[in-house]
Amino acid sequence: MADHRMSIFTPVSDHRLNKQQKDVIFEREFYPLMHALYNFAFHLVYDEEAANDLVQETFLKAYRFIESYQEGTNAKAWLFKILKNAFINDYRKKSRQPSRVDFDDISGYHDTEESGPTEYVDLRQEVFSGLMGDEVTRALNELPVDFRTVILLCDIEDFSYEEIAKIIDIPIGTVRSRLHRARNILKEKLRNYAANEGYQEKR
Amino acid sequence: MEQSLPKHDCSKFVEQVFLVLDGEMSEEETNLFIQDIERCSHCLQHYNIEKELKAFLANRVERKCCSETLRVSIMQQISDLSDQESL
């Protein structure tokens, strides 16, 4: 796994890019992704200023390490990985709180991460007709960050499991199980909102 | 017609539903999956719920855009770095 982290900033060749080549990559491939990067950053930190800082840091790093980007390949995955690493460095290390705490906070999800999807949270379809977009946003916001990250990458940004695995340095099996659990938690939250708001919910 | 399909197994649904919805299955596998769950109202209902949840997330979660100020500032910083380097 350490390899992923190393490889992101390892030059792809000895070939040095000149100013014009760098400018072209930024114009054509990187700048169009700024809104998507900001959206990802915002949903990680829920703070405009912190999201701004993360996006800025991402672009400055992208410039510094541009030799390790292979032109015309997956710019989006590359930049998202830089942003995600920046987020971990800036936030996780500060708190010294291992992210595992997030997992333990959620009762009923004690199976190990590698175990395959087994349980299934039921939800009645009628729940959706009564839900507003902001309730889904709220449920997402309340997810622990590791779960939120996989939902953002998969459902909001449409990355493949393989891309997600590379972006967050976890095996594909873990992407799968984390997504599964994230969706179960989301469904539980939505079911609770619906119940609280008086929609008929029978288990 | 459906005799060629193996017996429906609900536990397989849980295993495969996200792979199908997340586009991780081949077209052929996806078609087989859909054919299979159409024989089970329970699984079909769950499939529709998962599909709707995914669509909700994709379409209804608020998307934030970066400010014009940030965009201009980043482009200016990159341009400055690029100019310095080419001196």
PDB file of C-alpha atoms in Angstrom:
ATOM      1  CA  MET A   1       0.000   0.000   0.000  1.00  0.00           C
ATOM      2  CA  ALA A   2       2.879   2.336   0.724  1.00  0.00           C
ATOM      3  CA  ASP A   3       3.713   1.935  -2.929  1.00  0.00           C
ATOM      4  CA  HIS A   4       0.651   3.859  -3.980  1.00  0.00           C
ATOM      5  CA  ARG A   5       1.609   6.771  -1.830  1.00  0.00           C
ATOM      6  CA  MET A   6       5.161   6.763  -3.116  1.00  0.00           C
ATOM      7  CA  SER A   7       4.225   6.336  -6.715  1.00  0.00           C
ATOM      8  CA  ILE A   8       1.980   9.350  -6.940  1.00  0.00           C
ATOM      9  CA  PHE A   9       4.945  11.717  -6.828  1.00  0.00           C
ATOM     10  CA  THR A  10       7.460   9.578  -8.644  1.00  0.00           C
ATOM     11  CA  PRO A  11       8.418  11.075 -11.997  1.00  0.00           C
ATOM     12  CA  VAL A  12       7.156   8.969 -14.874  1.00  0.00           C
ATOM     13  CA  SER A  13      10.287   9.637 -16.909  1.00  0.00           C
ATOM     14  CA  ASP A  14      13.397  11.786 -16.950  1.00  0.00           C
ATOM     15  CA  HIS A  15      11.695  13.962 -19.473  1.00  0.00           C
ATOM     16  CA  ARG A  16      11.313  17.488 -18.117  1.00  0.00           C
ATOM     17  CA  LEU A  17       8.267  19.465 -19.080  1.00  0.00           C
ATOM     18  CA  ASN A  18       8.753  23.004 -20.289  1.00  0.00           C
ATOM     19  CA  LYS A  19       6.621  25.947 -19.215  1.00  0.00           C
ATOM     20  CA  GLN A  20       4.279  25.712 -22.147  1.00  0.00           C
ATOM     21  CA  GLN A  21       3.680  21.985 -21.664  1.00  0.00           C
ATOM     22  CA  LYS A  22       2.890  22.516 -17.985  1.00  0.00           C
ATOM     23  CA  ASP A  23       0.552  25.382 -18.792  1.00  0.00           C
ATOM     24  CA  VAL A  24      -1.295  23.205 -21.289  1.00  0.00           C
ATOM     25  CA  ILE A  25      -1.779  20.383 -18.772  1.00  0.00           C
ATOM     26  CA  PHE A  26      -3.144  22.814 -16.217  1.00  0.00           C
ATOM     27  CA  GLU A  27      -5.430  24.528 -18.691  1.00  0.00           C
ATOM     28  CA  ARG A  28      -6.792  21.421 -20.346  1.00  0.00           C
ATOM     29  CA  GLU A  29      -6.754  18.798 -17.621  1.00  0.00           C
ATOM     30  CA  PHE A  30      -6.420  20.310 -14.154  1.00  0.00           C
ATOM     31  CA  TYR A  31      -8.333  23.614 -14.033  1.00  0.00           C
ATOM     32  CA  PRO A  32     -11.591  22.089 -15.326  1.00  0.00           C
ATOM     33  CA  LEU A  33     -11.588  19.868 -12.214  1.00  0.00           C
ATOM     34  CA  MET A  34     -11.440  22.708  -9.710  1.00  0.00           C
ATOM     35  CA  HIS A  35     -15.137  22.657  -8.862  1.00  0.00           C
ATOM     36  CA  ALA A  36     -15.167  18.880  -8.383  1.00  0.00           C
ATOM     37  CA  LEU A  37     -12.098  19.116  -6.150  1.00  0.00           C
ATOM     38  CA  TYR A  38     -13.675  21.908  -4.142  1.00  0.00           C
ATOM     39  CA  ASN A  39     -16.892  19.913  -3.735  1.00  0.00           C
ATOM     40  CA  PHE A  40     -14.921  16.907  -2.471  1.00  0.00           C
ATOM     41  CA  ALA A  41     -12.852  19.081  -0.125  1.00  0.00           C
ATOM     42  CA  PHE A  42     -15.939  20.843   1.206  1.00  0.00           C
ATOM     43  CA  HIS A  43     -17.697  17.583   1.991  1.00  0.00           C
ATOM     44  CA  LEU A  44     -14.617  16.347   3.825  1.00  0.00           C
ATOM     45  CA  VAL A  45     -14.180  19.399   6.058  1.00  0.00           C
ATOM     46  CA  TYR A  46     -17.490  21.320   5.930  1.00  0.00           C
ATOM     47  CA  ASP A  47     -15.708  24.614   6.120  1.00  0.00           C
ATOM     48  CA  GLU A  48     -15.258  26.988   3.219  1.00  0.00           C
ATOM     49  CA  GLU A  49     -11.885  28.308   4.239  1.00  0.00           C
ATOM     50  CA  ALA A  50     -10.455  24.870   4.981  1.00  0.00           C
ATOM     51  CA  ALA A  51     -11.802  23.598   1.664  1.00  0.00           C
ATOM     52  CA  ASN A  52     -10.172  26.543  -0.117  1.00  0.00           C
ATOM     53  CA  ASP A  53      -6.857  25.715   1.548  1.00  0.00           C
ATOM     54  CA  LEU A  54      -7.078  22.066   0.516  1.00  0.00           C
ATOM     55  CA  VAL A  55      -7.831  22.887  -3.104  1.00  0.00           C
ATOM     56  CA  GLN A  56      -5.020  25.443  -3.223  1.00  0.00           C
ATOM     57  CA  GLU A  57      -2.582  22.993  -1.657  1.00  0.00           C
ATOM     58  CA  THR A  58      -3.657  20.371  -4.200  1.00  0.00           C
ATOM     59  CA  PHE A  59      -2.915  22.616  -7.174  1.00  0.00           C
ATOM     60  CA  LEU A  60       0.416  23.792  -5.790  1.00  0.00           C
ATOM     61  CA  LYS A  61       1.447  20.176  -5.158  1.00  0.00           C
ATOM     62  CA  ALA A  62       0.245  19.221  -8.622  1.00  0.00           C
ATOM     63  CA  TYR A  63       2.513  21.899 -10.034  1.00  0.00           C
ATOM     64  CA  ARG A  64       5.474  20.863  -7.946  1.00  0.00           C
ATOM     65  CA  PHE A  65       5.108  17.190  -8.811  1.00  0.00           C
ATOM     66  CA  ILE A  66       3.809  17.514 -12.326  1.00  0.00           C
ATOM     67  CA  GLU A  67       6.641  15.371 -13.695  1.00  0.00           C
ATOM     68  CA  SER A  68       4.999  12.404 -12.008  1.00  0.00           C
ATOM     69  CA  TYR A  69       1.724  12.974 -13.798  1.00  0.00           C
ATOM     70  CA  GLN A  70       1.337  11.178 -17.090  1.00  0.00           C
ATOM     71  CA  GLU A  71      -0.311  13.582 -19.474  1.00  0.00           C
ATOM     72  CA  GLY A  72      -3.688  12.489 -20.765  1.00  0.00           C
ATOM     73  CA  THR A  73      -4.151   9.807 -18.080  1.00  0.00           C
ATOM     74  CA  ASN A  74      -6.569  10.020 -15.194  1.00  0.00           C
ATOM     75  CA  ALA A  75      -6.069  13.610 -14.052  1.00  0.00           C
ATOM     76  CA  LYS A  76      -9.132  13.474 -11.853  1.00  0.00           C
ATOM     77  CA  ALA A  77      -7.981  10.429  -9.870  1.00  0.00           C
ATOM     78  CA  TRP A  78      -4.482  11.896  -9.569  1.00  0.00           C
ATOM     79  CA  LEU A  79      -5.698  15.241  -8.211  1.00  0.00           C
ATOM     80  CA  PHE A  80      -8.262  13.650  -5.904  1.00  0.00           C
ATOM     81  CA  LYS A  81      -5.516  11.492  -4.437  1.00  0.00           C
ATOM     82  CA  ILE A  82      -3.340  14.533  -3.791  1.00  0.00           C
ATOM     83  CA  LEU A  83      -6.255  16.289  -2.101  1.00  0.00           C
ATOM     84  CA  LYS A  84      -7.145  13.247  -0.030  1.00  0.00           C
ATOM     85  CA  ASN A  85      -3.524  12.878   1.146  1.00  0.00           C
ATOM     86  CA  ALA A  86      -3.396  16.583   1.968  1.00  0.00           C
ATOM     87  CA  PHE A  87      -6.571  16.190   4.006  1.00  0.00           C
ATOM     88  CA  ILE A  88      -5.091  13.276   5.944  1.00  0.00           C
ATOM     89  CA  ASN A  89      -1.859  15.133   6.609  1.00  0.00           C
ATOM     90  CA  ASP A  90      -3.594  18.314   7.694  1.00  0.00           C
ATOM     91  CA  TYR A  91      -6.412  16.875   9.741  1.00  0.00           C
ATOM     92  CA  ARG A  92      -5.841  13.316  10.845  1.00  0.00           C
ATOM     93  CA  LYS A  93      -2.376  13.860  12.234  1.00  0.00           C
ATOM     94  CA  LYS A  94      -3.422  16.959  14.122  1.00  0.00           C
ATOM     95  CA  SER A  95      -6.071  15.147  16.078  1.00  0.00           C
ATOM     96  CA  ARG A  96      -3.979  12.007  16.682  1.00  0.00           C
ATOM     97  CA  GLN A  97      -7.326  10.279  16.930  1.00  0.00           C
ATOM     98  CA  PRO A  98      -7.094   7.046  15.047  1.00  0.00           C
ATOM     99  CA  SER A  99      -9.816   6.836  12.454  1.00  0.00           C
ATOM    100  CA  ARG A 100     -10.790   3.454  13.848  1.00  0.00           C
ATOM    101  CA  VAL A 101     -12.666   5.287  16.566  1.00  0.00           C
ATOM    102  CA  ASP A 102     -15.134   6.315  13.902  1.00  0.00           C
ATOM    103  CA  PHE A 103     -15.880   2.702  13.182  1.00  0.00           C
ATOM    104  CA  ASP A 104     -16.317   1.711  16.800  1.00  0.00           C
ATOM    105  CA  ASP A 105     -18.729   4.559  17.339  1.00  0.00           C
ATOM    106  CA  ILE A 106     -21.216   2.877  15.143  1.00  0.00           C
ATOM    107  CA  SER A 107     -22.896   0.110  16.972  1.00  0.00           C
ATOM    108  CA  GLY A 108     -23.899  -2.916  15.020  1.00  0.00           C
ATOM    109  CA  TYR A 109     -21.054  -2.735  12.554  1.00  0.00           C
ATOM    110  CA  HIS A 110     -18.475  -4.784  14.308  1.00  0.00           C
ATOM    111  CA  ASP A 111     -17.598  -7.137  11.516  1.00  0.00           C
ATOM    112  CA  THR A 112     -14.059  -6.682  10.352  1.00  0.00           C
ATOM    113  CA  GLU A 113     -13.456  -4.506   7.360  1.00  0.00           C
ATOM    114  CA  GLU A 114     -12.343  -7.336   5.178  1.00  0.00           C
ATOM    115  CA  SER A 115     -15.359  -9.478   5.774  1.00  0.00           C
ATOM    116  CA  GLY A 116     -17.686  -9.642   2.832  1.00  0.00           C
ATOM    117  CA  PRO A 117     -21.027  -7.926   2.694  1.00  0.00           C
ATOM    118  CA  THR A 118     -23.438  -9.964   4.735  1.00  0.00           C
ATOM    119  CA  GLU A 119     -26.058  -7.873   6.452  1.00  0.00           C
ATOM    120  CA  TYR A 120     -28.586  -5.845   4.639  1.00  0.00           C
ATOM    121  CA  VAL A 121     -30.453  -2.842   5.959  1.00  0.00           C
ATOM    122  CA  ASP A 122     -34.009  -2.743   4.796  1.00  0.00           C
ATOM    123  CA  LEU A 123     -35.704   0.441   3.773  1.00  0.00           C
ATOM    124  CA  ARG A 124     -39.118   0.958   2.348  1.00  0.00           C
ATOM    125  CA  GLN A 125     -39.204   2.656  -0.978  1.00  0.00           C
ATOM    126  CA  GLU A 126     -41.916   5.060   0.149  1.00  0.00           C
ATOM    127  CA  VAL A 127     -39.300   6.662   2.380  1.00  0.00           C
ATOM    128  CA  PHE A 128     -37.796   8.350  -0.653  1.00  0.00           C
ATOM    129  CA  SER A 129     -40.977  10.027  -1.756  1.00  0.00           C
ATOM    130  CA  GLY A 130     -41.100  11.822   1.578  1.00  0.00           C
ATOM    131  CA  LEU A 131     -37.458  12.822   1.622  1.00  0.00           C
ATOM    132  CA  MET A 132     -35.974  16.062   0.487  1.00  0.00           C
ATOM    133  CA  GLY A 133     -32.515  16.456  -0.965  1.00  0.00           C
ATOM    134  CA  ASP A 134     -31.275  18.219   2.134  1.00  0.00           C
ATOM    135  CA  GLU A 135     -32.087  15.182   4.266  1.00  0.00           C
ATOM    136  CA  VAL A 136     -29.894  13.029   2.077  1.00  0.00           C
ATOM    137  CA  THR A 137     -27.208  15.690   2.300  1.00  0.00           C
ATOM    138  CA  ARG A 138     -27.615  15.733   6.080  1.00  0.00           C
ATOM    139  CA  ALA A 139     -27.339  11.946   6.317  1.00  0.00           C
ATOM    140  CA  LEU A 140     -24.185  12.084   4.241  1.00  0.00           C
ATOM    141  CA  ASN A 141     -22.727  14.890   6.336  1.00  0.00           C
ATOM    142  CA  GLU A 142     -23.235  12.853   9.473  1.00  0.00           C
ATOM    143  CA  LEU A 143     -21.348   9.831   8.184  1.00  0.00           C
ATOM    144  CA  PRO A 144     -17.907   9.259   9.697  1.00  0.00           C
ATOM    145  CA  VAL A 145     -15.342  10.625   7.289  1.00  0.00           C
ATOM    146  CA  ASP A 146     -14.014   7.262   6.069  1.00  0.00           C
ATOM    147  CA  PHE A 147     -17.494   6.176   5.058  1.00  0.00           C
ATOM    148  CA  ARG A 148     -18.334   9.586   3.639  1.00  0.00           C
ATOM    149  CA  THR A 149     -15.215   9.490   1.487  1.00  0.00           C
ATOM    150  CA  VAL A 150     -16.148   6.288  -0.335  1.00  0.00           C
ATOM    151  CA  ILE A 151     -19.697   7.531  -0.952  1.00  0.00           C
ATOM    152  CA  LEU A 152     -18.390  10.833  -2.314  1.00  0.00           C
ATOM    153  CA  LEU A 153     -15.938   9.110  -4.620  1.00  0.00           C
ATOM    154  CA  CYS A 154     -18.322   6.417  -5.802  1.00  0.00           C
ATOM    155  CA  ASP A 155     -21.763   7.998  -5.907  1.00  0.00           C
ATOM    156  CA  ILE A 156     -21.007  11.675  -6.344  1.00  0.00           C
ATOM    157  CA  GLU A 157     -17.873  11.495  -8.488  1.00  0.00           C
ATOM    158  CA  ASP A 158     -18.441   8.176 -10.205  1.00  0.00           C
ATOM    159  CA  PHE A 159     -14.979   6.711  -9.686  1.00  0.00           C
ATOM    160  CA  SER A 160     -14.556   2.963 -10.200  1.00  0.00           C
ATOM    161  CA  TYR A 161     -13.681   0.709  -7.250  1.00  0.00           C
ATOM    162  CA  GLU A 162     -10.172   0.394  -8.617  1.00  0.00           C
ATOM    163  CA  GLU A 163      -9.733   4.168  -8.769  1.00  0.00           C
ATOM    164  CA  ILE A 164     -11.146   4.583  -5.276  1.00  0.00           C
ATOM    165  CA  ALA A 165      -8.760   1.905  -3.985  1.00  0.00           C
ATOM    166  CA  LYS A 166      -5.845   3.877  -5.419  1.00  0.00           C
ATOM    167  CA  ILE A 167      -7.077   7.254  -4.233  1.00  0.00           C
ATOM    168  CA  ILE A 168      -7.456   6.174  -0.614  1.00  0.00           C
ATOM    169  CA  ASP A 169      -4.827   3.430  -0.451  1.00  0.00           C
ATOM    170  CA  ILE A 170      -7.040   0.547   0.536  1.00  0.00           C
ATOM    171  CA  PRO A 171      -7.639  -2.815  -1.148  1.00  0.00           C
ATOM    172  CA  ILE A 172     -10.612  -3.123  -3.495  1.00  0.00           C
ATOM    173  CA  GLY A 173     -12.254  -5.579  -1.077  1.00  0.00           C
ATOM    174  CA  THR A 174     -12.187  -2.877   1.572  1.00  0.00           C
ATOM    175  CA  VAL A 175     -13.695  -0.359  -0.853  1.00  0.00           C
ATOM    176  CA  ARG A 176     -16.556  -2.790  -1.362  1.00  0.00           C
ATOM    177  CA  SER A 177     -17.188  -3.519   2.274  1.00  0.00           C
ATOM    178  CA  ARG A 178     -16.827   0.126   3.258  1.00  0.00           C
ATOM    179  CA  LEU A 179     -19.339   1.191   0.624  1.00  0.00           C
ATOM    180  CA  HIS A 180     -21.706  -1.500   1.760  1.00  0.00           C
ATOM    181  CA  ARG A 181     -21.525  -0.368   5.348  1.00  0.00           C
ATOM    182  CA  ALA A 182     -21.703   3.305   4.444  1.00  0.00           C
ATOM    183  CA  ARG A 183     -24.922   2.658   2.542  1.00  0.00           C
ATOM    184  CA  ASN A 184     -26.359   0.662   5.420  1.00  0.00           C
ATOM    185  CA  ILE A 185     -25.673   3.538   7.784  1.00  0.00           C
ATOM    186  CA  LEU A 186     -27.198   6.007   5.324  1.00  0.00           C
ATOM    187  CA  LYS A 187     -30.323   3.893   5.008  1.00  0.00           C
ATOM    188  CA  GLU A 188     -30.647   3.659   8.785  1.00  0.00           C
ATOM    189  CA  LYS A 189     -30.368   7.402   9.088  1.00  0.00           C
ATOM    190  CA  LEU A 190     -32.922   8.014   6.358  1.00  0.00           C
ATOM    191  CA  ARG A 191     -35.275   5.518   7.942  1.00  0.00           C
ATOM    192  CA  ASN A 192     -34.943   7.319  11.260  1.00  0.00           C
ATOM    193  CA  TYR A 193     -35.567  10.727   9.704  1.00  0.00           C
ATOM    194  CA  ALA A 194     -38.620   9.361   7.945  1.00  0.00           C
ATOM    195  CA  ALA A 195     -39.900   7.761  11.149  1.00  0.00           C
ATOM    196  CA  ASN A 196     -39.377  10.973  13.084  1.00  0.00           C
ATOM    197  CA  GLU A 197     -41.264  12.926  10.530  1.00  0.00           C
ATOM    198  CA  GLY A 198     -44.213  10.633  10.778  1.00  0.00           C
ATOM    199  CA  TYR A 199     -44.013   8.673   7.598  1.00  0.00           C
ATOM    200  CA  GLN A 200     -45.440   5.247   8.063  1.00  0.00           C
ATOM    201  CA  GLU A 201     -42.617   2.835   8.542  1.00  0.00           C
ATOM    202  CA  LYS A 202     -43.176  -0.784   9.308  1.00  0.00           C
ATOM    203  CA  ARG A 203     -40.237  -3.005   9.845  1.00  0.00           C
TER     204      ARG A 203
ATOM    205  CA  MET B   1     -37.823 -19.744 -20.706  1.00  0.00           C
ATOM    206  CA  GLU B   2     -36.351 -19.253 -17.308  1.00  0.00           C
ATOM    207  CA  GLN B   3     -35.487 -22.866 -16.891  1.00  0.00           C
ATOM    208  CA  SER B   4     -31.934 -22.206 -17.990  1.00  0.00           C
ATOM    209  CA  LEU B   5     -31.401 -19.867 -15.038  1.00  0.00           C
ATOM    210  CA  PRO B   6     -30.153 -21.419 -11.817  1.00  0.00           C
ATOM    211  CA  LYS B   7     -32.403 -21.330  -8.773  1.00  0.00           C
ATOM    212  CA  HIS B   8     -32.741 -17.821  -7.382  1.00  0.00           C
ATOM    213  CA  ASP B   9     -30.647 -17.205  -4.286  1.00  0.00           C
ATOM    214  CA  CYS B  10     -31.443 -14.064  -2.279  1.00  0.00           C
ATOM    215  CA  SER B  11     -28.049 -14.062  -0.565  1.00  0.00           C
ATOM    216  CA  LYS B  12     -26.415 -13.564  -3.949  1.00  0.00           C
ATOM    217  CA  PHE B  13     -28.392 -10.384  -4.355  1.00  0.00           C
ATOM    218  CA  VAL B  14     -26.706  -8.731  -1.372  1.00  0.00           C
ATOM    219  CA  GLU B  15     -23.347  -9.798  -2.737  1.00  0.00           C
ATOM    220  CA  GLN B  16     -23.910  -8.416  -6.208  1.00  0.00           C
ATOM    221  CA  VAL B  17     -26.355  -5.533  -6.045  1.00  0.00           C
ATOM    222  CA  PHE B  18     -23.746  -2.827  -5.484  1.00  0.00           C
ATOM    223  CA  LEU B  19     -21.416  -4.259  -8.099  1.00  0.00           C
ATOM    224  CA  VAL B  20     -24.230  -3.947 -10.600  1.00  0.00           C
ATOM    225  CA  LEU B  21     -25.298  -0.459  -9.552  1.00  0.00           C
ATOM    226  CA  ASP B  22     -21.738   0.815  -9.348  1.00  0.00           C
ATOM    227  CA  GLY B  23     -20.966  -0.400 -12.848  1.00  0.00           C
ATOM    228  CA  GLU B  24     -18.453  -2.990 -11.674  1.00  0.00           C
ATOM    229  CA  MET B  25     -20.087  -5.872 -13.548  1.00  0.00           C
ATOM    230  CA  SER B  26     -19.944  -6.641 -17.237  1.00  0.00           C
ATOM    231  CA  GLU B  27     -23.040  -6.037 -19.320  1.00  0.00           C
ATOM    232  CA  GLU B  28     -23.642  -9.759 -19.539  1.00  0.00           C
ATOM    233  CA  GLU B  29     -23.345 -10.245 -15.780  1.00  0.00           C
ATOM    234  CA  THR B  30     -25.624  -7.271 -15.221  1.00  0.00           C
ATOM    235  CA  ASN B  31     -28.279  -8.706 -17.537  1.00  0.00           C
ATOM    236  CA  LEU B  32     -28.124 -12.067 -15.772  1.00  0.00           C
ATOM    237  CA  PHE B  33     -28.461 -10.335 -12.428  1.00  0.00           C
ATOM    238  CA  ILE B  34     -31.506  -8.358 -13.555  1.00  0.00           C
ATOM    239  CA  GLN B  35     -33.156 -11.451 -15.048  1.00  0.00           C
ATOM    240  CA  ASP B  36     -32.497 -13.319 -11.848  1.00  0.00           C
ATOM    241  CA  ILE B  37     -33.902 -10.733  -9.441  1.00  0.00           C
ATOM    242  CA  GLU B  38     -36.986 -10.169 -11.561  1.00  0.00           C
ATOM    243  CA  ARG B  39     -38.109 -13.582 -10.374  1.00  0.00           C
ATOM    244  CA  CYS B  40     -38.074 -12.449  -6.743  1.00  0.00           C
ATOM    245  CA  SER B  41     -40.244  -9.518  -5.722  1.00  0.00           C
ATOM    246  CA  HIS B  42     -38.321  -9.135  -2.478  1.00  0.00           C
ATOM    247  CA  CYS B  43     -34.978  -8.713  -4.248  1.00  0.00           C
ATOM    248  CA  LEU B  44     -36.459  -6.572  -6.982  1.00  0.00           C
ATOM    249  CA  GLN B  45     -37.859  -4.185  -4.411  1.00  0.00           C
ATOM    250  CA  HIS B  46     -34.503  -3.903  -2.661  1.00  0.00           C
ATOM    251  CA  TYR B  47     -32.777  -3.373  -5.954  1.00  0.00           C
ATOM    252  CA  ASN B  48     -35.064  -0.439  -6.720  1.00  0.00           C
ATOM    253  CA  ILE B  49     -34.420   1.047  -3.297  1.00  0.00           C
ATOM    254  CA  GLU B  50     -30.651   0.849  -3.713  1.00  0.00           C
ATOM    255  CA  LYS B  51     -30.937   2.296  -7.173  1.00  0.00           C
ATOM    256  CA  GLU B  52     -32.996   5.169  -5.859  1.00  0.00           C
ATOM    257  CA  LEU B  53     -30.597   5.840  -2.994  1.00  0.00           C
ATOM    258  CA  LYS B  54     -27.702   6.004  -5.409  1.00  0.00           C
ATOM    259  CA  ALA B  55     -29.612   8.336  -7.708  1.00  0.00           C
ATOM    260  CA  PHE B  56     -30.555  10.512  -4.743  1.00  0.00           C
ATOM    261  CA  LEU B  57     -26.919  10.845  -3.741  1.00  0.00           C
ATOM    262  CA  ALA B  58     -25.814  11.605  -7.268  1.00  0.00           C
ATOM    263  CA  ASN B  59     -28.530  14.144  -8.001  1.00  0.00           C
ATOM    264  CA  ARG B  60     -29.744  15.624  -4.771  1.00  0.00           C
ATOM    265  CA  VAL B  61     -26.672  16.122  -2.598  1.00  0.00           C
ATOM    266  CA  GLU B  62     -25.731  19.746  -2.849  1.00  0.00           C
ATOM    267  CA  ARG B  63     -22.704  20.320  -5.057  1.00  0.00           C
ATOM    268  CA  LYS B  64     -20.428  23.092  -3.937  1.00  0.00           C
ATOM    269  CA  CYS B  65     -18.539  25.223  -6.416  1.00  0.00           C
ATOM    270  CA  CYS B  66     -15.282  26.950  -5.642  1.00  0.00           C
ATOM    271  CA  SER B  67     -15.406  30.727  -5.553  1.00  0.00           C
ATOM    272  CA  GLU B  68     -14.201  32.865  -8.404  1.00  0.00           C
ATOM    273  CA  THR B  69     -11.743  34.446  -5.959  1.00  0.00           C
ATOM    274  CA  LEU B  70     -10.159  31.074  -5.239  1.00  0.00           C
ATOM    275  CA  ARG B  71     -10.049  30.116  -8.897  1.00  0.00           C
ATOM    276  CA  VAL B  72      -8.317  33.354  -9.875  1.00  0.00           C
ATOM    277  CA  SER B  73      -5.921  33.164  -6.937  1.00  0.00           C
ATOM    278  CA  ILE B  74      -4.854  29.595  -7.722  1.00  0.00           C
ATOM    279  CA  MET B  75      -4.357  30.335 -11.393  1.00  0.00           C
ATOM    280  CA  GLN B  76      -2.322  33.405 -10.512  1.00  0.00           C
ATOM    281  CA  GLN B  77      -0.085  31.464  -8.121  1.00  0.00           C
ATOM    282  CA  ILE B  78       0.530  28.724 -10.673  1.00  0.00           C
ATOM    283  CA  SER B  79       1.227  31.294 -13.347  1.00  0.00           C
ATOM    284  CA  ASP B  80       3.721  33.082 -11.057  1.00  0.00           C
ATOM    285  CA  LEU B  81       5.511  29.798 -10.285  1.00  0.00           C
ATOM    286  CA  SER B  82       5.594  28.961 -13.956  1.00  0.00           C
ATOM    287  CA  ASP B  83       7.016  32.397 -14.856  1.00  0.00           C
ATOM    288  CA  GLN B  84       9.701  32.218 -12.145  1.00  0.00           C
ATOM    289  CA  GLU B  85      10.801  28.853 -13.379  1.00  0.00           C
ATOM    290  CA  SER B  86      11.103  29.887 -16.966  1.00  0.00           C
ATOM    291  CA  LEU B  87      13.313  32.876 -16.149  1.00  0.00           C
TER     292      LEU B  87
END
